[in-house]
Amino acid sequence: MWDNRLGMSGKFFVRSFGCQMNAYDSARMADALGGRARAAASAEEAEIVLFNTCSVREKAQEKVFSELGRARELKERRGGNLIIGVGGCVASQEGEAILERAPFVDIVFGPQTLHRLPEMIERRRQSGEAQVDVSFPEIEKFDKLPPPSFSPPSAFVSAMEGCSKYCSFCVVPYTRGEEVSRPLAGVLEEMAHHAANGAREIVLLGQNVNAYRAEAEGGVVDFAALLECAACIEGVERLRFTTSHPAEFGARLIDAFAKIPKLADHVHLPVQSGSDRVLAAMKRGYTVLEYKSIIRRLRRARPGIAVSSDFIVGFPGESEKDFAQTLALVGEIGFDFSYSFLYSPRPGTPAARLPDDTPLEEKKRRLALLQEKLEQGGRTISEEMVGKTETVLAEGRAKKGRGFLRGRASNNRAVNFRGEDSLIGEMARVRIAEATAHALRGELLRAQ
Ligand code: SAM
Ligand code: F3S
């Protein structure tokens, strides 16, 4: 039974899956609801539970449905008094079908319609009927959302949405739509808002953020120009961006690393494979040589820059020789800690129809080898940092609790150090004392 007393005055909880773009969207959902509802610490305390889902790999998608089962139990225990919403890429991909598999869901919304949440919840309340809106109203959400209500020391700002690259393995162009850039003024305003709220670092986001192109007075603004404008915003001390596509990493963006000191010493540039044959089958739009040329020029522009990447292992038809080329590239580039995934066939993508005769066990063996090599690379970089002094943005308390802080060095390495809460949000000079598995332990010299 639906309870009409439940409305927008209650508490909401957002469970976020997947990438940084989803983390950003989850914060925007909170902003959309923020004026009328408050964030709850857990689903148990909430009257509205939202799932912001990811469908890039099958595993992530199935996790959503298993967690939805738990929300259903919670709803049953409450006699139906819980609004359950499913957003993000699974919602976009499945649409109405979510309601067939999970009829207890009240609202299904896509990445581009999250700003309509308050109205959808209201309509659900009034009509008693489930609401589905997974349309792609281009960047309307940015016009409708209020300014960010909360700014962490390192804040995400979306510069563009969607992807038009159609890599043969990937669902993103189908679930998030084609590439659309936000107008320059809107991106800069949101950054300035975060800076005024106390953020020191901005991470510009987009599935292919370096494909950013916006009309502005006097012509078209590209991503390098956006970075130049962003660096002028008062209070912004460090800039990062993710994710970039190698085919869009032109000379102007490489030059930006020489010209803009606020750009962090790190770039995340997914390569996926070290084999030209596999890259062509993936429809990535670059060769291994072209990728290596970008990295070489980037290192000339910014010596010592850390490079991390994404890899897919076991793409249909990947041979032992193709895989050996991936391992060789890892050795040659000296990647930092990176992401590597087993290829996961996604419904509706061209690669899902390709014949695939490599046994799963073999794919897992390759993945383990690659991960070991990437870990080794990451550890080498960590060990080389010991004894050096880094500028670390203190982002919050470390797991150890009060008296210990966590932050990130310019090259994106996590650093834990002893320090008081008053330093949170400050740039601190920290001497690196020890390299642990995935982080560094440092000693505070002084705040900047
Ligand atoms: N825009 C980015 C780029 O230039 O490649 C990638 C965004 S994608 C959402 C994040 C990562 O997920 C990809 O780089 C790829 O490694 C991985 N990925 C995407 N589809 C996948 C699939 N079907 N199976 C395994 N991994 C996948
Ligand atoms: Fe996916 Fe390729 Fe775009 S990995 S997000 S289609 S660049």
Tab-separated table of C-alpha atoms and ligand atoms in Angstrom:
chain	number	residue	atom	x	y	z
A	1	MET	CA	0.000	0.000	0.000
A	2	TRP	CA	1.372	3.403	-0.932
A	3	ASP	CA	1.450	5.857	1.899
A	4	ASN	CA	0.472	9.346	0.820
A	5	ARG	CA	1.999	10.899	3.891
A	6	LEU	CA	5.444	10.129	2.487
A	7	GLY	CA	6.596	12.965	0.315
A	8	MET	CA	9.665	15.078	-0.273
A	9	SER	CA	10.085	16.031	3.340
A	10	GLY	CA	11.786	12.763	4.302
A	11	LYS	CA	15.361	11.548	4.102
A	12	PHE	CA	16.953	10.120	0.972
A	13	PHE	CA	19.877	7.780	0.451
A	14	VAL	CA	21.848	7.420	-2.791
A	15	ARG	CA	23.756	4.184	-3.456
A	16	SER	CA	26.294	4.870	-6.194
A	17	PHE	CA	27.946	2.265	-8.434
A	18	GLY	CA	30.686	2.626	-11.044
A	19	CYS	CA	32.693	5.524	-12.302
A	20	GLN	CA	33.456	9.109	-11.221
A	21	MET	CA	30.763	10.340	-13.627
A	22	ASN	CA	28.282	8.396	-11.493
A	23	ALA	CA	29.721	9.821	-8.273
A	24	TYR	CA	29.173	13.280	-9.784
A	25	ASP	CA	25.601	12.429	-10.807
A	26	SER	CA	24.892	11.087	-7.303
A	27	ALA	CA	25.948	14.416	-5.811
A	28	ARG	CA	23.679	16.183	-8.341
A	29	MET	CA	20.769	13.920	-7.283
A	30	ALA	CA	21.351	15.049	-3.721
A	31	ASP	CA	21.328	18.675	-4.959
A	32	ALA	CA	18.080	18.070	-6.890
A	33	LEU	CA	16.399	16.697	-3.763
A	34	GLY	CA	18.368	18.761	-1.289
A	35	GLY	CA	15.931	21.633	-0.915
A	36	ARG	CA	13.120	19.316	0.107
A	37	ALA	CA	14.745	16.277	1.677
A	38	ARG	CA	17.829	15.492	3.753
A	39	ALA	CA	20.552	12.925	3.129
A	40	ALA	CA	20.321	9.824	5.335
A	41	ALA	CA	23.397	7.968	6.583
A	42	SER	CA	22.039	4.588	5.389
A	43	ALA	CA	19.174	3.064	3.411
A	44	GLU	CA	17.607	1.903	6.711
A	45	GLU	CA	17.111	5.512	7.811
A	46	ALA	CA	15.791	6.744	4.469
A	47	GLU	CA	12.330	7.168	2.994
A	48	ILE	CA	13.673	7.437	-0.541
A	49	VAL	CA	16.436	5.070	-1.689
A	50	LEU	CA	18.047	5.762	-5.066
A	51	PHE	CA	20.384	3.411	-6.925
A	52	ASN	CA	22.738	5.129	-9.346
A	53	THR	CA	23.770	2.182	-11.487
A	54	CYS	CA	26.543	1.213	-13.916
A	55	SER	CA	26.208	-1.218	-16.832
A	56	VAL	CA	29.707	-1.038	-18.290
A	57	ARG	CA	30.349	-4.623	-17.169
A	58	GLU	CA	27.874	-7.409	-16.423
A	59	LYS	CA	29.161	-7.867	-12.855
A	60	ALA	CA	28.295	-4.273	-11.904
A	61	GLN	CA	24.838	-4.662	-13.410
A	62	GLU	CA	24.070	-7.877	-11.518
A	63	LYS	CA	25.238	-6.317	-8.255
A	64	VAL	CA	22.487	-3.713	-8.671
A	65	PHE	CA	19.790	-6.365	-8.860
A	66	SER	CA	21.119	-8.197	-5.805
A	67	GLU	CA	21.133	-4.931	-3.800
A	68	LEU	CA	17.656	-4.125	-5.078
A	69	GLY	CA	16.535	-7.392	-3.471
A	70	ARG	CA	17.673	-6.007	-0.109
A	71	ALA	CA	15.762	-2.758	-0.707
A	72	ARG	CA	12.670	-4.818	-1.486
A	73	GLU	CA	12.964	-6.567	1.913
A	74	LEU	CA	13.277	-3.153	3.570
A	75	LYS	CA	10.190	-1.939	1.734
A	76	GLU	CA	8.252	-5.031	2.776
A	77	ARG	CA	9.272	-4.589	6.415
A	78	ARG	CA	7.933	-1.012	6.184
A	79	GLY	CA	4.588	-2.145	4.726
A	80	GLY	CA	5.429	-0.485	1.391
A	81	ASN	CA	6.533	2.840	2.841
A	82	LEU	CA	9.726	3.307	0.894
A	83	ILE	CA	10.305	4.935	-2.495
A	84	ILE	CA	12.846	3.007	-4.537
A	85	GLY	CA	14.387	4.702	-7.565
A	86	VAL	CA	16.786	3.243	-10.118
A	87	GLY	CA	18.889	5.679	-12.143
A	88	GLY	CA	22.114	5.611	-14.162
A	89	CYS	CA	23.115	3.413	-17.078
A	90	VAL	CA	21.253	0.207	-16.135
A	91	ALA	CA	18.053	2.266	-15.924
A	92	SER	CA	18.834	3.871	-19.261
A	93	GLN	CA	19.561	0.518	-20.892
A	94	GLU	CA	16.643	-1.463	-19.429
A	95	GLY	CA	13.979	1.270	-19.048
A	96	GLU	CA	10.531	-0.227	-18.342
A	97	ALA	CA	12.070	-3.728	-18.216
A	98	ILE	CA	13.424	-2.874	-14.737
A	99	LEU	CA	9.827	-2.869	-13.508
A	100	GLU	CA	9.254	-6.356	-14.929
A	101	ARG	CA	12.270	-7.752	-13.105
A	102	ALA	CA	11.782	-5.609	-9.979
A	103	PRO	CA	8.074	-4.581	-9.779
A	104	PHE	CA	8.625	-3.011	-6.352
A	105	VAL	CA	10.677	-0.183	-7.979
A	106	ASP	CA	8.823	3.154	-8.029
A	107	ILE	CA	10.967	5.352	-10.263
A	108	VAL	CA	13.284	4.676	-13.202
A	109	PHE	CA	15.354	7.638	-14.420
A	110	GLY	CA	18.400	8.070	-16.659
A	111	PRO	CA	21.658	10.016	-16.286
A	112	GLN	CA	20.110	12.903	-18.247
A	113	THR	CA	16.811	13.072	-16.331
A	114	LEU	CA	18.005	13.039	-12.730
A	115	HIS	CA	17.035	16.710	-12.321
A	116	ARG	CA	13.409	15.635	-12.820
A	117	LEU	CA	13.513	13.452	-9.680
A	118	PRO	CA	11.425	15.749	-7.437
A	119	GLU	CA	8.568	15.845	-9.980
A	120	MET	CA	8.804	12.109	-10.633
A	121	ILE	CA	8.621	11.362	-6.921
A	122	GLU	CA	5.690	13.717	-6.563
A	123	ARG	CA	3.868	12.127	-9.509
A	124	ARG	CA	4.499	8.669	-8.068
A	125	ARG	CA	3.056	9.838	-4.791
A	126	GLN	CA	-0.011	11.391	-6.392
A	127	SER	CA	-0.815	8.706	-8.956
A	128	GLY	CA	0.411	5.595	-7.159
A	129	GLU	CA	1.952	4.513	-10.476
A	130	ALA	CA	5.609	3.803	-11.206
A	131	GLN	CA	7.338	6.582	-13.171
A	132	VAL	CA	9.818	5.942	-15.986
A	133	ASP	CA	11.815	8.679	-17.761
A	134	VAL	CA	15.054	7.647	-19.386
A	135	SER	CA	15.021	10.169	-22.232
A	136	PHE	CA	18.068	12.212	-23.327
A	137	PRO	CA	17.048	15.864	-23.069
A	138	GLU	CA	20.466	17.303	-24.016
A	139	ILE	CA	22.162	18.972	-21.037
A	140	GLU	CA	18.801	20.267	-19.759
A	141	LYS	CA	19.803	18.916	-16.376
A	142	PHE	CA	22.548	21.494	-15.991
A	143	ASP	CA	20.095	24.340	-16.538
A	144	LYS	CA	17.663	22.911	-14.023
A	145	LEU	CA	19.957	21.866	-11.201
A	146	PRO	CA	20.710	24.189	-8.312
A	147	PRO	CA	24.365	25.141	-7.645
A	148	PRO	CA	26.263	22.466	-5.705
A	149	SER	CA	25.217	22.568	-2.064
A	150	PHE	CA	28.396	20.936	-0.799
A	151	SER	CA	32.000	21.151	-1.988
A	152	PRO	CA	34.667	18.697	-0.850
A	153	PRO	CA	38.328	19.832	-1.080
A	154	SER	CA	38.491	18.050	-4.437
A	155	ALA	CA	35.243	18.597	-6.352
A	156	PHE	CA	33.948	16.996	-9.556
A	157	VAL	CA	32.528	19.163	-12.331
A	158	SER	CA	31.065	17.622	-15.479
A	159	ALA	CA	32.238	19.353	-18.683
A	160	MET	CA	30.592	17.062	-21.162
A	161	GLU	CA	28.291	14.080	-21.186
A	162	GLY	CA	27.936	10.971	-23.309
A	163	CYS	CA	30.243	9.460	-25.885
A	164	SER	CA	30.209	9.295	-29.686
A	165	LYS	CA	33.191	6.985	-30.092
A	166	TYR	CA	31.218	3.721	-30.233
A	167	CYS	CA	34.091	1.429	-29.267
A	168	SER	CA	32.844	-2.000	-30.315
A	169	PHE	CA	32.731	-3.355	-26.739
A	170	CYS	CA	31.115	-0.434	-24.902
A	171	VAL	CA	27.521	0.378	-23.895
A	172	VAL	CA	28.138	3.997	-22.893
A	173	PRO	CA	27.050	5.662	-26.184
A	174	TYR	CA	23.764	3.751	-25.924
A	175	THR	CA	23.131	4.416	-22.225
A	176	ARG	CA	24.418	7.994	-21.935
A	177	GLY	CA	23.836	9.228	-25.455
A	178	GLU	CA	26.159	11.039	-27.850
A	179	GLU	CA	28.826	13.535	-26.743
A	180	VAL	CA	27.328	16.859	-25.649
A	181	SER	CA	29.483	19.626	-24.170
A	182	ARG	CA	28.137	22.039	-21.593
A	183	PRO	CA	28.395	25.737	-22.392
A	184	LEU	CA	31.707	27.183	-21.142
A	185	ALA	CA	30.043	29.703	-18.826
A	186	GLY	CA	28.068	26.979	-16.982
A	187	VAL	CA	31.185	24.852	-16.383
A	188	LEU	CA	33.209	27.831	-15.131
A	189	GLU	CA	30.360	29.021	-12.902
A	190	GLU	CA	30.044	25.613	-11.246
A	191	MET	CA	33.816	25.534	-10.682
A	192	ALA	CA	33.778	29.037	-9.201
A	193	HIS	CA	30.929	27.991	-6.932
A	194	HIS	CA	32.948	25.041	-5.633
A	195	ALA	CA	36.001	27.253	-5.165
A	196	ALA	CA	33.909	29.770	-3.219
A	197	ASN	CA	32.637	26.874	-1.056
A	198	GLY	CA	36.264	26.005	-0.255
A	199	ALA	CA	37.244	23.431	-2.906
A	200	ARG	CA	40.933	23.681	-3.850
A	201	GLU	CA	41.001	21.104	-6.605
A	202	ILE	CA	38.579	20.569	-9.479
A	203	VAL	CA	38.322	17.327	-11.423
A	204	LEU	CA	36.733	17.975	-14.808
A	205	LEU	CA	34.667	14.998	-15.882
A	206	GLY	CA	33.384	13.467	-19.084
A	207	GLN	CA	33.416	10.039	-20.744
A	208	ASN	CA	35.795	11.708	-23.234
A	209	VAL	CA	36.390	14.971	-21.484
A	210	ASN	CA	39.103	16.029	-23.941
A	211	ALA	CA	36.523	15.922	-26.755
A	212	TYR	CA	35.025	19.052	-25.126
A	213	ARG	CA	33.960	21.634	-27.741
A	214	ALA	CA	31.640	24.529	-27.018
A	215	GLU	CA	30.499	27.527	-28.979
A	216	ALA	CA	31.619	30.796	-27.459
A	217	GLU	CA	31.894	34.378	-28.528
A	218	GLY	CA	34.499	34.490	-31.229
A	219	GLY	CA	34.473	30.775	-32.102
A	220	VAL	CA	34.785	27.329	-30.643
A	221	VAL	CA	36.363	26.603	-27.265
A	222	ASP	CA	38.238	23.314	-27.035
A	223	PHE	CA	39.320	21.433	-23.930
A	224	ALA	CA	42.744	23.138	-23.778
A	225	ALA	CA	40.997	26.527	-23.773
A	226	LEU	CA	38.595	25.352	-21.058
A	227	LEU	CA	41.595	24.371	-18.913
A	228	GLU	CA	43.196	27.786	-19.451
A	229	CYS	CA	40.000	29.527	-18.297
A	230	ALA	CA	39.595	27.124	-15.371
A	231	ALA	CA	43.143	27.850	-14.153
A	232	CYS	CA	42.192	31.541	-13.808
A	233	ILE	CA	39.389	30.882	-11.302
A	234	GLU	CA	40.301	32.310	-7.929
A	235	GLY	CA	40.795	29.645	-5.289
A	236	VAL	CA	41.347	26.767	-7.735
A	237	GLU	CA	44.852	25.520	-7.037
A	238	ARG	CA	44.886	22.202	-8.849
A	239	LEU	CA	43.146	20.834	-11.924
A	240	ARG	CA	42.599	17.236	-12.957
A	241	PHE	CA	40.476	15.677	-15.655
A	242	THR	CA	39.183	12.245	-16.533
A	243	THR	CA	38.646	10.314	-18.755
A	244	SER	CA	40.555	11.233	-21.876
A	245	HIS	CA	40.533	9.521	-25.230
A	246	PRO	CA	43.867	9.113	-27.053
A	247	ALA	CA	42.312	10.103	-30.410
A	248	GLU	CA	41.400	13.507	-28.926
A	249	PHE	CA	44.739	14.149	-27.207
A	250	GLY	CA	46.088	16.765	-29.618
A	251	ALA	CA	49.045	19.155	-29.526
A	252	ARG	CA	47.087	21.942	-27.787
A	253	LEU	CA	46.236	19.677	-24.852
A	254	ILE	CA	49.817	18.420	-24.622
A	255	ASP	CA	51.034	22.053	-24.621
A	256	ALA	CA	48.599	22.821	-21.797
A	257	PHE	CA	50.768	20.648	-19.521
A	258	ALA	CA	53.734	22.905	-20.280
A	259	LYS	CA	51.750	26.147	-19.936
A	260	ILE	CA	49.395	25.538	-17.003
A	261	PRO	CA	51.256	24.756	-13.761
A	262	LYS	CA	47.949	24.119	-11.974
A	263	LEU	CA	47.410	20.993	-14.081
A	264	ALA	CA	48.298	17.997	-11.908
A	265	ASP	CA	51.234	15.714	-12.751
A	266	HIS	CA	48.941	12.899	-13.797
A	267	VAL	CA	46.963	11.810	-16.794
A	268	HIS	CA	44.585	8.882	-17.090
A	269	LEU	CA	44.636	7.771	-20.709
A	270	PRO	CA	42.910	4.443	-21.471
A	271	VAL	CA	44.834	2.400	-24.050
A	272	GLN	CA	42.852	-0.890	-23.696
A	273	SER	CA	45.378	-3.053	-25.591
A	274	GLY	CA	48.967	-3.056	-26.852
A	275	SER	CA	48.010	-4.772	-30.122
A	276	ASP	CA	47.048	-2.803	-33.243
A	277	ARG	CA	44.970	-5.745	-34.428
A	278	VAL	CA	42.879	-5.715	-31.220
A	279	LEU	CA	42.680	-1.888	-31.160
A	280	ALA	CA	41.241	-1.971	-34.690
A	281	ALA	CA	38.697	-4.653	-33.704
A	282	MET	CA	37.784	-2.513	-30.710
A	283	LYS	CA	37.337	0.490	-33.059
A	284	ARG	CA	39.503	2.652	-30.819
A	285	GLY	CA	40.697	4.945	-33.593
A	286	TYR	CA	44.459	5.002	-32.823
A	287	THR	CA	47.487	2.736	-33.119
A	288	VAL	CA	49.989	1.742	-30.446
A	289	LEU	CA	52.579	3.985	-32.115
A	290	GLU	CA	50.214	6.971	-31.959
A	291	TYR	CA	49.528	6.262	-28.279
A	292	LYS	CA	53.263	6.075	-27.520
A	293	SER	CA	53.826	9.332	-29.407
A	294	ILE	CA	51.270	11.111	-27.168
A	295	ILE	CA	53.024	9.863	-24.037
A	296	ARG	CA	56.472	10.810	-25.357
A	297	ARG	CA	55.348	14.381	-26.158
A	298	LEU	CA	53.448	14.640	-22.862
A	299	ARG	CA	56.595	13.676	-20.942
A	300	ARG	CA	58.543	16.277	-22.839
A	301	ALA	CA	55.955	18.918	-21.895
A	302	ARG	CA	55.747	17.753	-18.265
A	303	PRO	CA	58.736	15.631	-17.195
A	304	GLY	CA	57.851	13.012	-14.599
A	305	ILE	CA	54.096	13.039	-15.295
A	306	ALA	CA	52.372	9.849	-14.072
A	307	VAL	CA	50.331	7.966	-16.650
A	308	SER	CA	47.615	5.500	-15.720
A	309	SER	CA	45.359	3.589	-18.048
A	310	ASP	CA	42.484	1.146	-18.610
A	311	PHE	CA	43.015	-2.277	-20.153
A	312	ILE	CA	40.626	-4.919	-21.411
A	313	VAL	CA	41.907	-8.483	-21.379
A	314	GLY	CA	40.333	-11.325	-23.372
A	315	PHE	CA	38.683	-9.264	-26.087
A	316	PRO	CA	37.217	-11.716	-28.693
A	317	GLY	CA	40.045	-13.112	-30.782
A	318	GLU	CA	42.862	-11.744	-28.575
A	319	SER	CA	45.786	-14.108	-29.198
A	320	GLU	CA	48.745	-14.904	-26.981
A	321	LYS	CA	50.822	-12.657	-29.281
A	322	ASP	CA	48.343	-9.756	-28.919
A	323	PHE	CA	48.465	-10.129	-25.164
A	324	ALA	CA	52.286	-10.254	-25.173
A	325	GLN	CA	52.209	-6.897	-26.990
A	326	THR	CA	50.042	-5.451	-24.207
A	327	LEU	CA	52.562	-6.642	-21.596
A	328	ALA	CA	55.405	-5.166	-23.646
A	329	LEU	CA	53.631	-1.789	-23.844
A	330	VAL	CA	53.158	-1.765	-20.067
A	331	GLY	CA	56.900	-2.278	-19.636
A	332	GLU	CA	57.753	0.370	-22.197
A	333	ILE	CA	55.456	3.132	-20.931
A	334	GLY	CA	55.968	2.464	-17.216
A	335	PHE	CA	52.289	2.939	-16.329
A	336	ASP	CA	51.247	3.877	-12.849
A	337	PHE	CA	48.516	1.879	-10.983
A	338	SER	CA	45.859	1.261	-13.636
A	339	TYR	CA	42.514	-0.438	-14.161
A	340	SER	CA	42.300	-3.757	-15.977
A	341	PHE	CA	39.147	-5.694	-16.737
A	342	LEU	CA	38.128	-9.016	-18.202
A	343	TYR	CA	36.198	-8.344	-21.376
A	344	SER	CA	32.482	-8.483	-20.610
A	345	PRO	CA	30.109	-8.858	-23.589
A	346	ARG	CA	27.457	-6.145	-23.411
A	347	PRO	CA	24.049	-6.541	-25.048
A	348	GLY	CA	23.590	-4.529	-28.240
A	349	THR	CA	27.314	-3.841	-28.805
A	350	PRO	CA	28.986	-5.061	-32.036
A	351	ALA	CA	31.696	-6.990	-30.123
A	352	ALA	CA	29.046	-9.121	-28.406
A	353	ARG	CA	28.456	-10.840	-31.774
A	354	LEU	CA	32.138	-11.648	-32.409
A	355	PRO	CA	33.259	-15.284	-32.123
A	356	ASP	CA	35.294	-15.838	-28.984
A	357	ASP	CA	37.207	-19.054	-28.532
A	358	THR	CA	39.638	-18.141	-25.743
A	359	PRO	CA	38.734	-20.159	-22.616
A	360	LEU	CA	37.820	-18.113	-19.536
A	361	GLU	CA	40.643	-19.718	-17.548
A	362	GLU	CA	43.167	-18.462	-20.101
A	363	LYS	CA	41.674	-14.943	-19.965
A	364	LYS	CA	41.949	-14.970	-16.175
A	365	ARG	CA	45.563	-16.091	-16.387
A	366	ARG	CA	46.342	-13.170	-18.706
A	367	LEU	CA	44.517	-10.716	-16.453
A	368	ALA	CA	46.522	-11.894	-13.412
A	369	LEU	CA	49.808	-11.462	-15.331
A	370	LEU	CA	48.845	-7.966	-16.481
A	371	GLN	CA	47.723	-6.909	-13.027
A	372	GLU	CA	50.966	-8.146	-11.506
A	373	LYS	CA	52.960	-6.078	-14.006
A	374	LEU	CA	50.821	-2.960	-13.429
A	375	GLU	CA	51.168	-3.346	-9.654
A	376	GLN	CA	54.920	-3.604	-10.051
A	377	GLY	CA	54.924	-0.357	-12.076
A	378	GLY	CA	52.829	1.402	-9.439
A	379	ARG	CA	55.082	0.194	-6.612
A	380	THR	CA	58.206	1.395	-8.427
A	381	ILE	CA	56.700	4.890	-8.755
A	382	SER	CA	55.729	4.869	-5.045
A	383	GLU	CA	59.201	3.773	-3.968
A	384	GLU	CA	60.828	6.493	-6.060
A	385	MET	CA	58.751	9.069	-4.175
A	386	VAL	CA	60.168	8.099	-0.774
A	387	GLY	CA	62.347	10.914	0.632
A	388	LYS	CA	60.797	13.536	-1.666
A	389	THR	CA	58.579	16.416	-0.578
A	390	GLU	CA	55.121	16.568	-2.142
A	391	THR	CA	52.292	19.075	-2.144
A	392	VAL	CA	49.329	17.127	-0.811
A	393	LEU	CA	45.746	18.327	-0.757
A	394	ALA	CA	44.356	17.140	2.596
A	395	GLU	CA	40.959	15.704	1.658
A	396	GLY	CA	39.774	14.288	4.968
A	397	ARG	CA	40.590	12.097	7.942
A	398	ALA	CA	42.522	8.908	7.213
A	399	LYS	CA	41.035	5.532	8.213
A	400	LYS	CA	43.183	5.617	11.370
A	401	GLY	CA	40.860	8.384	12.615
A	402	ARG	CA	41.382	11.685	14.419
A	403	GLY	CA	44.907	13.044	14.146
A	404	PHE	CA	45.571	11.368	10.786
A	405	LEU	CA	44.769	12.842	7.390
A	406	ARG	CA	44.538	11.490	3.867
A	407	GLY	CA	45.176	13.373	0.689
A	408	ARG	CA	46.626	13.182	-2.790
A	409	ALA	CA	49.947	14.239	-4.214
A	410	SER	CA	49.990	15.948	-7.601
A	411	ASN	CA	50.595	12.596	-9.340
A	412	ASN	CA	47.354	11.292	-7.745
A	413	ARG	CA	49.108	9.027	-5.245
A	414	ALA	CA	47.196	8.710	-1.938
A	415	VAL	CA	49.233	10.001	1.015
A	416	ASN	CA	48.409	9.501	4.711
A	417	PHE	CA	50.041	11.714	7.320
A	418	ARG	CA	49.679	12.934	10.879
A	419	GLY	CA	47.765	16.206	11.031
A	420	GLU	CA	44.849	17.991	12.639
A	421	ASP	CA	41.369	18.374	11.136
A	422	SER	CA	41.981	22.105	10.676
A	423	LEU	CA	44.271	21.195	7.753
A	424	ILE	CA	41.467	19.506	5.792
A	425	GLY	CA	40.999	21.436	2.559
A	426	GLU	CA	44.543	22.837	2.682
A	427	MET	CA	47.548	22.144	0.485
A	428	ALA	CA	50.220	20.701	2.771
A	429	ARG	CA	53.934	20.109	2.206
A	430	VAL	CA	54.556	16.503	3.160
A	431	ARG	CA	57.801	14.520	3.138
A	432	ILE	CA	57.200	10.963	1.944
A	433	ALA	CA	58.535	8.555	4.569
A	434	GLU	CA	57.309	5.157	3.398
A	435	ALA	CA	55.604	3.439	0.477
A	436	THR	CA	52.852	0.994	1.502
A	437	ALA	CA	50.744	-1.220	-0.823
A	438	HIS	CA	48.623	1.466	-2.511
A	439	ALA	CA	49.387	4.597	-0.557
A	440	LEU	CA	52.284	6.528	0.911
A	441	ARG	CA	52.984	7.495	4.504
A	442	GLY	CA	54.260	11.021	4.914
A	443	GLU	CA	55.355	13.539	7.528
A	444	LEU	CA	53.833	16.985	7.544
A	445	LEU	CA	56.335	19.789	6.997
A	446	ARG	CA	53.843	22.661	6.802
A	447	ALA	CA	50.569	23.798	5.285
A	448	GLN	CA	50.960	26.114	2.294
B	1	SAM	N1	36.091	7.060	-22.304
B	1	SAM	C1	36.997	6.116	-21.841
B	1	SAM	C2	37.987	5.705	-22.943
B	1	SAM	O1	38.592	6.508	-23.577
B	1	SAM	O2	38.197	4.526	-23.147
B	1	SAM	C3	36.374	4.923	-21.192
B	1	SAM	C4	35.139	4.988	-20.382
B	1	SAM	S1	34.554	3.358	-19.992
B	1	SAM	C5	33.093	3.661	-19.243
B	1	SAM	C6	35.664	2.878	-18.688
B	1	SAM	C7	36.432	1.636	-18.956
B	1	SAM	O3	35.610	0.492	-18.839
B	1	SAM	C8	36.998	1.511	-20.361
B	1	SAM	O4	38.175	2.243	-20.502
B	1	SAM	C9	37.209	0.034	-20.514
B	1	SAM	O5	38.498	-0.352	-20.097
B	1	SAM	C10	36.171	-0.562	-19.570
B	1	SAM	N2	35.099	-1.221	-20.324
B	1	SAM	C11	34.144	-0.648	-21.073
B	1	SAM	N3	33.366	-1.598	-21.630
B	1	SAM	C12	33.840	-2.797	-21.217
B	1	SAM	C13	33.475	-4.148	-21.469
B	1	SAM	N4	32.478	-4.448	-22.269
B	1	SAM	N5	34.196	-5.122	-20.857
B	1	SAM	C14	35.229	-4.813	-20.051
B	1	SAM	N6	35.629	-3.572	-19.787
B	1	SAM	C15	34.949	-2.561	-20.369
B	2	F3S	FE1	33.103	3.639	-24.130
B	2	F3S	FE2	34.890	3.939	-25.983
B	2	F3S	FE3	33.342	5.946	-25.301
B	2	F3S	S1	35.183	2.922	-24.048
B	2	F3S	S2	32.873	5.606	-23.157
B	2	F3S	S3	32.693	4.086	-26.280
B	2	F3S	S4	35.521	6.033	-25.786
